[in-house]
Short mmCIF file of C-alpha atoms in Angstrom, two decimals:
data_model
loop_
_atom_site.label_atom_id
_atom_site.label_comp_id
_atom_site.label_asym_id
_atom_site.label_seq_id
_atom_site.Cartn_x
_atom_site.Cartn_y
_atom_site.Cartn_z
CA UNK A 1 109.60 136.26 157.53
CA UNK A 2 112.43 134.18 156.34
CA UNK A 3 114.37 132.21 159.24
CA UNK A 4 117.58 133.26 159.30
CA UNK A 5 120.70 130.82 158.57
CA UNK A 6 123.12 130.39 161.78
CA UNK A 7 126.55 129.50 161.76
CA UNK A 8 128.28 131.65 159.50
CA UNK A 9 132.48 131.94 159.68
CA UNK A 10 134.89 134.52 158.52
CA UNK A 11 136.26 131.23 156.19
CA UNK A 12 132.47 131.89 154.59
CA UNK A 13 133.48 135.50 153.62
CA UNK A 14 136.41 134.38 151.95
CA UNK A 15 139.08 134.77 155.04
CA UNK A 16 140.88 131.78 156.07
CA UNK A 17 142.66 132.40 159.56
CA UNK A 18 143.99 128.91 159.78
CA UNK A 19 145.91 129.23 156.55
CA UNK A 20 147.02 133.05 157.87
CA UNK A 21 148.29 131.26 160.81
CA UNK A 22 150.20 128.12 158.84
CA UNK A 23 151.77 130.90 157.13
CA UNK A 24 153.10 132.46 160.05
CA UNK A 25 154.82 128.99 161.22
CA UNK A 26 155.89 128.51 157.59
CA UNK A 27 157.73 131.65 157.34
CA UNK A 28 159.16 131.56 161.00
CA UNK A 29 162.60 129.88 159.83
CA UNK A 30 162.91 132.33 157.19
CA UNK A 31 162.77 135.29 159.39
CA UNK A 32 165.22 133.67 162.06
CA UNK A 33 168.09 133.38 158.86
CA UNK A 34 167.75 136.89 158.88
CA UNK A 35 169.17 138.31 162.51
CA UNK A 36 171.56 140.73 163.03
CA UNK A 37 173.15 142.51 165.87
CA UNK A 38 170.22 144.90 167.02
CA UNK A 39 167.42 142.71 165.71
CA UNK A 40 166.94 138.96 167.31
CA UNK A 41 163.20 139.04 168.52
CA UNK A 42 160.44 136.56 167.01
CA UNK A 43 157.38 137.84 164.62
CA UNK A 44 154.06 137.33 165.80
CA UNK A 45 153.75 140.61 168.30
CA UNK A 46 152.36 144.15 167.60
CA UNK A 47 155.46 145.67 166.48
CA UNK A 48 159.61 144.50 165.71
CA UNK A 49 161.91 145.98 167.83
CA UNK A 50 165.58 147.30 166.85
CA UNK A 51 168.41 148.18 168.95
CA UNK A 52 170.35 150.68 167.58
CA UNK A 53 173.20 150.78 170.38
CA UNK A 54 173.62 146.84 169.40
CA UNK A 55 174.06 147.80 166.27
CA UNK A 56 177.07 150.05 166.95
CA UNK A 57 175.59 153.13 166.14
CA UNK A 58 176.87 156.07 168.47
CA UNK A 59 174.83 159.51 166.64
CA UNK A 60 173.03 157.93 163.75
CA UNK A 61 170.06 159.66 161.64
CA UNK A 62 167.65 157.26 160.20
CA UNK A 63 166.66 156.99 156.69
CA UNK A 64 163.55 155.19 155.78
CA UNK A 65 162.28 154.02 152.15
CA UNK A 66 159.70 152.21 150.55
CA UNK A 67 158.45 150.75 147.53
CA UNK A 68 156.95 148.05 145.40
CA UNK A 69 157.57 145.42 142.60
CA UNK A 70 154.88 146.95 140.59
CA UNK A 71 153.47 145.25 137.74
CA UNK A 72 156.79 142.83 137.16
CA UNK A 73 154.06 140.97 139.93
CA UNK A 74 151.74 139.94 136.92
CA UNK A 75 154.46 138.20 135.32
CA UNK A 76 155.27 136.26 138.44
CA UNK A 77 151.39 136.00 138.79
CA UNK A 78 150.75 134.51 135.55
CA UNK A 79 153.97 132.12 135.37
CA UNK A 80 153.31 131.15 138.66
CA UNK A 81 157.08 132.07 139.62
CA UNK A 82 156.57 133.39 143.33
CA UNK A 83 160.41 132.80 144.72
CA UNK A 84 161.80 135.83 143.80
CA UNK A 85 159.94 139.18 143.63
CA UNK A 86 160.50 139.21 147.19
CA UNK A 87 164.31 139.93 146.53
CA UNK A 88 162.93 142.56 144.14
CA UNK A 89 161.03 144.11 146.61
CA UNK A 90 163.99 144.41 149.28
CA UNK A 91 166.13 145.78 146.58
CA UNK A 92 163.99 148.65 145.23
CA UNK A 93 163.85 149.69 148.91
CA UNK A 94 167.44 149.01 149.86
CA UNK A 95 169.08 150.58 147.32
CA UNK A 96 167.11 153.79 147.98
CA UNK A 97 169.02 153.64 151.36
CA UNK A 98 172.34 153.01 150.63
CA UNK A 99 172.28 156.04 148.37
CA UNK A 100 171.90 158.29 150.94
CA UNK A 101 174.70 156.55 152.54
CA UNK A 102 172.66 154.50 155.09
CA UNK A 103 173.24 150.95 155.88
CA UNK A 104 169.61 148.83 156.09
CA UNK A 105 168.81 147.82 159.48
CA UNK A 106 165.63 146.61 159.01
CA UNK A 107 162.63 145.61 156.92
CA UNK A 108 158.95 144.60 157.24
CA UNK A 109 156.45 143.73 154.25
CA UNK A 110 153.00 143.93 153.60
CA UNK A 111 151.18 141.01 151.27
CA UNK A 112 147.94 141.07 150.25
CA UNK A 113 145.70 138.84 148.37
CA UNK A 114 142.36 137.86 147.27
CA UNK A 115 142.93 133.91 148.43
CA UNK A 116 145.71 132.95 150.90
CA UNK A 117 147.73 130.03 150.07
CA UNK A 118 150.38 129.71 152.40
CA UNK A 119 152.89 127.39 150.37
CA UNK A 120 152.63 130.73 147.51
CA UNK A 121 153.14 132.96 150.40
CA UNK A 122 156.14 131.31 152.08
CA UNK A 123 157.54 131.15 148.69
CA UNK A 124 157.17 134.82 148.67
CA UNK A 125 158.42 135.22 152.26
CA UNK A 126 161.86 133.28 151.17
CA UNK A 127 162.78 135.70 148.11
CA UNK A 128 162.24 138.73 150.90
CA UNK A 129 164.34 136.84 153.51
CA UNK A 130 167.33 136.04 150.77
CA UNK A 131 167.35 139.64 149.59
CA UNK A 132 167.37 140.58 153.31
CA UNK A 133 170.10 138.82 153.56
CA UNK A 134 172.23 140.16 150.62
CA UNK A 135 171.25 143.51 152.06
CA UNK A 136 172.06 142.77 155.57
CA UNK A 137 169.16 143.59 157.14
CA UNK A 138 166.85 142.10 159.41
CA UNK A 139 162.86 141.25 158.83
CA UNK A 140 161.20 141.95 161.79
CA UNK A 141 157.56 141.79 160.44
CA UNK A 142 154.82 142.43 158.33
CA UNK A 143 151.31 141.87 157.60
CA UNK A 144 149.73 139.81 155.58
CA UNK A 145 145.87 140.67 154.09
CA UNK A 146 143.55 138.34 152.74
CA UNK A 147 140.80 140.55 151.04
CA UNK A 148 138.39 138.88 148.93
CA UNK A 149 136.65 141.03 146.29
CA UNK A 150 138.97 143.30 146.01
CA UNK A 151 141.71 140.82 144.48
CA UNK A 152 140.98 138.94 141.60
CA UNK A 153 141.89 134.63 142.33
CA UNK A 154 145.18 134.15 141.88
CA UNK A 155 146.49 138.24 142.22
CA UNK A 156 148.66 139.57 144.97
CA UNK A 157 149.90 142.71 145.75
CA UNK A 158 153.42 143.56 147.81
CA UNK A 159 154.94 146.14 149.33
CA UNK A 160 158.44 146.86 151.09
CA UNK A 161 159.35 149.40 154.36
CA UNK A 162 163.00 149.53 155.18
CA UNK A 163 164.83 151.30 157.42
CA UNK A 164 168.60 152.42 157.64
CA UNK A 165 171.18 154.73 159.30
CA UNK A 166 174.16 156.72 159.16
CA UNK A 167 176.53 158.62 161.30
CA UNK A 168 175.53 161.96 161.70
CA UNK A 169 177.33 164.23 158.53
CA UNK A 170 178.24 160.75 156.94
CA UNK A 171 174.81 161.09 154.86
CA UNK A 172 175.20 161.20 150.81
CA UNK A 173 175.34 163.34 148.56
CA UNK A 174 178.00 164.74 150.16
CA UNK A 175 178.48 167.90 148.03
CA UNK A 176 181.47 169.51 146.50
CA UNK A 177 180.98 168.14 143.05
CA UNK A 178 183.19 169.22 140.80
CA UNK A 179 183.87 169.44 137.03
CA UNK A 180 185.83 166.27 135.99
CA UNK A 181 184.50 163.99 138.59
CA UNK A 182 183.83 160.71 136.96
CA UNK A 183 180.65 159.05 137.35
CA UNK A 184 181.17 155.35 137.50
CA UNK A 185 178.43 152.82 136.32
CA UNK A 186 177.17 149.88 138.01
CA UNK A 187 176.13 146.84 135.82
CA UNK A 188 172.75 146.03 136.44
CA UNK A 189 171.34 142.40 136.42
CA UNK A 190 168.65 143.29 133.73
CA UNK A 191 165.51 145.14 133.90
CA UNK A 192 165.40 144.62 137.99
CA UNK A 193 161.59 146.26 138.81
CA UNK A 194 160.49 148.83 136.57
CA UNK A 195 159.16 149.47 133.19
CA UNK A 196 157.00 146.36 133.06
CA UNK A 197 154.01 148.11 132.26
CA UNK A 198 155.73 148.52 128.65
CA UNK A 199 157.92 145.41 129.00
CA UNK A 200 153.93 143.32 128.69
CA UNK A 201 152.55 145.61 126.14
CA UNK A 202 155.27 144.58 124.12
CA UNK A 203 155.68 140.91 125.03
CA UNK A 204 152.04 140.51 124.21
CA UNK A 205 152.06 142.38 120.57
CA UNK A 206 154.71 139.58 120.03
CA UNK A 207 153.27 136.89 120.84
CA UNK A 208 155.15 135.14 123.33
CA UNK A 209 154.62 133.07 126.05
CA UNK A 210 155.94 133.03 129.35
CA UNK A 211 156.92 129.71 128.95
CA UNK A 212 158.49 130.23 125.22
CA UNK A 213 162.77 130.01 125.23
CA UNK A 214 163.53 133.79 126.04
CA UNK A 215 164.44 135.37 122.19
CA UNK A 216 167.54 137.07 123.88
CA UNK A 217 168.55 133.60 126.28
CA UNK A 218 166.78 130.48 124.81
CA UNK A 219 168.57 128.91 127.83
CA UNK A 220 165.92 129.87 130.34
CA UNK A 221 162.26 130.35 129.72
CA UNK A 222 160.91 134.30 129.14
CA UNK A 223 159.16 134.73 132.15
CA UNK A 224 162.33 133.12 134.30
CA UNK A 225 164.72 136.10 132.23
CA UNK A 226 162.26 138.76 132.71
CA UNK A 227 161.90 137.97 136.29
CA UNK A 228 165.99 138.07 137.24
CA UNK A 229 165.93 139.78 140.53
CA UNK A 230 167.14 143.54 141.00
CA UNK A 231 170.79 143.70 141.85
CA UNK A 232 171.08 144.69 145.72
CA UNK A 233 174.65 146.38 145.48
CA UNK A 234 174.57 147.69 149.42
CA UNK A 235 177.32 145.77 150.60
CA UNK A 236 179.48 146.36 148.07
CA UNK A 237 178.66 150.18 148.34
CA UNK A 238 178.86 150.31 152.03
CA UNK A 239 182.40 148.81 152.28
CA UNK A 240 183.59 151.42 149.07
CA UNK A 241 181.88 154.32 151.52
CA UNK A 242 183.86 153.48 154.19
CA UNK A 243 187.45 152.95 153.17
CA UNK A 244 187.52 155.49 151.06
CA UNK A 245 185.81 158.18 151.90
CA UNK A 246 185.81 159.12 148.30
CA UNK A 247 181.92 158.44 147.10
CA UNK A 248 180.33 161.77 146.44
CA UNK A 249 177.16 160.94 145.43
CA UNK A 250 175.08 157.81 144.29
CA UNK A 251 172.17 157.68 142.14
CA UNK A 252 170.02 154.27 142.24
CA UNK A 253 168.59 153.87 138.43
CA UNK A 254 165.06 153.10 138.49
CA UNK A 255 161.91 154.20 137.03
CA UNK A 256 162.75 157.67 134.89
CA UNK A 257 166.13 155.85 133.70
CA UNK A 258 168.88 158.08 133.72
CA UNK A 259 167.05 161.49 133.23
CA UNK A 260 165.17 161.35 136.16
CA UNK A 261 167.71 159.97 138.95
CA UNK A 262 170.53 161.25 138.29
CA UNK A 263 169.57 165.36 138.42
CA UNK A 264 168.42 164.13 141.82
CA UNK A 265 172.22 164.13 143.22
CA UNK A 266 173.20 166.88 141.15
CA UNK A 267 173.67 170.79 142.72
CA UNK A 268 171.97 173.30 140.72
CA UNK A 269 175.04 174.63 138.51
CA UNK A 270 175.95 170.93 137.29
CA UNK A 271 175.22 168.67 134.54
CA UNK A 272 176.10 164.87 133.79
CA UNK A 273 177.61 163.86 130.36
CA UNK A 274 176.81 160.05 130.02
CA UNK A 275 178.77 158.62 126.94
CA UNK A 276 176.32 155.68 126.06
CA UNK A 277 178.84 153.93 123.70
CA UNK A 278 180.61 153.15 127.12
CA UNK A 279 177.41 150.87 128.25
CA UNK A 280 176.59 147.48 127.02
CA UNK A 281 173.02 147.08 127.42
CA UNK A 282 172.61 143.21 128.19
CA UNK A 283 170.43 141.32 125.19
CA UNK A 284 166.95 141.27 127.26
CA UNK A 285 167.09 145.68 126.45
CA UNK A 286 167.95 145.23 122.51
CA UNK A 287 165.23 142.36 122.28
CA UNK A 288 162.29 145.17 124.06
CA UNK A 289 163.41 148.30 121.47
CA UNK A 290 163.75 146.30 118.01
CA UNK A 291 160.29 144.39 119.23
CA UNK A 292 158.69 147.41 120.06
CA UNK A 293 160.22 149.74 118.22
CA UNK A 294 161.19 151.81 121.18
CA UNK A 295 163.52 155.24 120.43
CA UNK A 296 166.78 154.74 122.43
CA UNK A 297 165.43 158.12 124.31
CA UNK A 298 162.62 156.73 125.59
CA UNK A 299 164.83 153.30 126.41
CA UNK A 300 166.94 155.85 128.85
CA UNK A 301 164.06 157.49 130.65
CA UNK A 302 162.17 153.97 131.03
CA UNK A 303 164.48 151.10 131.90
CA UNK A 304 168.25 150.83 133.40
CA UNK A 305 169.58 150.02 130.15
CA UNK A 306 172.15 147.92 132.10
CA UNK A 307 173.44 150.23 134.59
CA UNK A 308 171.58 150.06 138.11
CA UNK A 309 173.55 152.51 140.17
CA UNK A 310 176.05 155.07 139.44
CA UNK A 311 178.86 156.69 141.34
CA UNK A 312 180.27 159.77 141.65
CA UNK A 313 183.58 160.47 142.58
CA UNK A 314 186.91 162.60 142.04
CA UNK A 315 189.19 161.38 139.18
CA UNK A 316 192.16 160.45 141.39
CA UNK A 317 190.18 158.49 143.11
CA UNK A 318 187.91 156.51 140.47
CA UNK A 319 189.89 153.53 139.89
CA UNK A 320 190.40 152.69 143.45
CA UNK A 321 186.26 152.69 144.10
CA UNK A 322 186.39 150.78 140.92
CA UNK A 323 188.43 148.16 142.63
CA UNK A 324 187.26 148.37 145.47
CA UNK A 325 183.66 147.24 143.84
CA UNK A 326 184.70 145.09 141.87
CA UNK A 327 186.63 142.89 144.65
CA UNK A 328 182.90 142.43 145.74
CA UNK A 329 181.72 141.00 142.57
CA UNK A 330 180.18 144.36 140.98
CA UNK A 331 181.22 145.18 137.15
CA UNK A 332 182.20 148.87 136.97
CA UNK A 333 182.68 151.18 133.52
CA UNK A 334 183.14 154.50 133.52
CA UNK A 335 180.46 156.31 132.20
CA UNK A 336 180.59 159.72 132.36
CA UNK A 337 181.81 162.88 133.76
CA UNK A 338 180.35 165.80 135.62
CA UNK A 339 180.42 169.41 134.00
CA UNK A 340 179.30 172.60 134.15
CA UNK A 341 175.19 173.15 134.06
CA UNK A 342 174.05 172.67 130.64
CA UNK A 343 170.33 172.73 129.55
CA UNK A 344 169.24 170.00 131.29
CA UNK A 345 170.64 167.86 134.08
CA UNK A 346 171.96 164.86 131.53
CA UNK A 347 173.75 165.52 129.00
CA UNK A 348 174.19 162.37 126.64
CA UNK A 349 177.41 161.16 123.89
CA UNK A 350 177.31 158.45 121.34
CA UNK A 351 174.38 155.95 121.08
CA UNK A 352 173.03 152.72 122.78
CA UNK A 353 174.40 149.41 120.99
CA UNK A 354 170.85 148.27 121.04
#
């Protein structure tokens, strides 16, 4: 019979509770910068508390999202870029809020990885924290998973929980839409968090790398343009809900493009008309359809194409949202109209200057 060997850790197997725990005291700060009225407690217990009374909410209904970054994480992987697909993550999970007319209260994250490194991880930790802050929401936790063998070194994997709230009949859509309301188009940063899949296929037939001048903005590196962080446009959204009453409906642009979010807001005897030539796809969409040779249809139903969030409101009303958004730094166009049904929920005019 063999003796058997004593003195084996969890640090043997691959887990490293020390370095879970420096990241913990790395990441406290971070969390703190993120308070707001409703949510002041510490991490490190079972659970993060919110107040909803301190948050001034008299009848509210709660809306809860939450998402990913998806595989936009292998380009942060393999540039070693870690500072902001945490603002990516809040975004994708934000957004999804304030379209239902909900403001973000609160958010926790979940990180896993094959090997923990806590400096990687706190760099993580601040791109959540700053696009909790844009949002204006509060982190009150998370969990972060070490899991050897199941992560290849170097991989990570993230993913976002947020919860919002309204007044009770102040949710969106709001119904009534009508023929003639115009749907406004918010400018997006660039690709934000989806489509990536397609967006490395086609960097890698090229023959880039990450660290090449960007072919549509020599200025930065490729893997720095890809990785712009996903507009969070709650703020401005929230402050055009409530002075003027006159937001119908919002769609939040992700993966399915246009075809696919937009029907989502729509009642069952409506269409949207979308006249592309109104858009101006930034350079970073022309540069992935002439490289890959990708038909402007399935552009629409893959990526943004530059507009990240639409708006629909009545036609008296559009150019005071307009303003209203654009006070807050957003560029608006209008993009479109609402109609009577059609076959199929988008209906689209013109072309893509691709």
């Amino acid at each position: 019979m063999s003796e058997r060997k004593n003195g084996l850790t969890y640090a043997d197997a691959g887990v490293d509770i020390d370095a879970g725990n420096a990241l913990v005291e790395k990441i406290k700060p971070l969390v703190r910068s993120t308070r707001r009225p409703g949510a002041d407690g510490e991490i490190g217990g079972f659970g993060g508390l919110f107040d909803l009374k301190a948050a001034g909410f008299s009848d509210p209904v709660l809306v809860a999202a939450n998402d990913g970054v998806g595989t936009k994480l292998k380009v942060a992987i393999e540039a070693g870029i870690h500072a902001t697909v945490g603002i990516d993550l809040v975004a994708m999970c934000v957004n999804d809020l304030v379209v239902q007319g909900a403001e973000p209260l609160f958010f926790l994250d979940y990180f896993a990885t094959g090997k923990l490194d806590p400096d990687q991880g706190a760099a993580i930790v601040s791109g959540i924290a700053e696009g909790c802050r844009q949002a204006g929401c509060a982190l009150i936790g998370g969990e972060t998973a070490e899991m050897p063998g199941l992560y290849a070194a170097g991989d990570y994997d993230l993913a976002g929980f947020a919860v919002g709230a309204a007044e009770r009949g102040n949710l969106l859509p709001a119904g009534g839409l009508d023929d003639g309301d115009v749907i406004l188009g918010l400018s997006s940063s660039g690709l934000h968090s989806n489509g990536f899949s397609l967006v490395r296929h086609i960097v890698g037939r090229s023959g880039a790398a990450w660290s090449d001048p960007a072919p549509f903005a020599e200025e930065t590196t490729l893997a720095e343009a890809l990785l712009t962080p996903t507009r969070i446009y709650v703020r401005p959204l929230l402050r055009a809900i409530r002075e003027t009453g006159a937001i119908k409906a919002l769609a939040h642009i992700t993966g399915g493009g246009f075809p696919e979010n937009i029907p989502r807001v729509l009642p069952a005897d409506r269409s949207a008309q979308i006249d592309l030539d109104a858009i101006q796809p930034p350079p970073v969409f022309g540069w992935l359809a002439g490289e890959g040779g990708v038909a402007e249809r399935e552009m629409l139903r893959t990526f943004n194409c530059g507009v990240g969030m639409v708006a629909v409101v009545p036609a008296a009303e559009a150019a005071l949202v307009a303003a209203i958004l654009q006070e807050e730094g957003e560029t608006v166009v209008p993009i479109g109209r609402i109609i009577p049904r059609e076959d199929g929920g988008v209906i689209y005019r013109g072309s893509l200057e691709l």
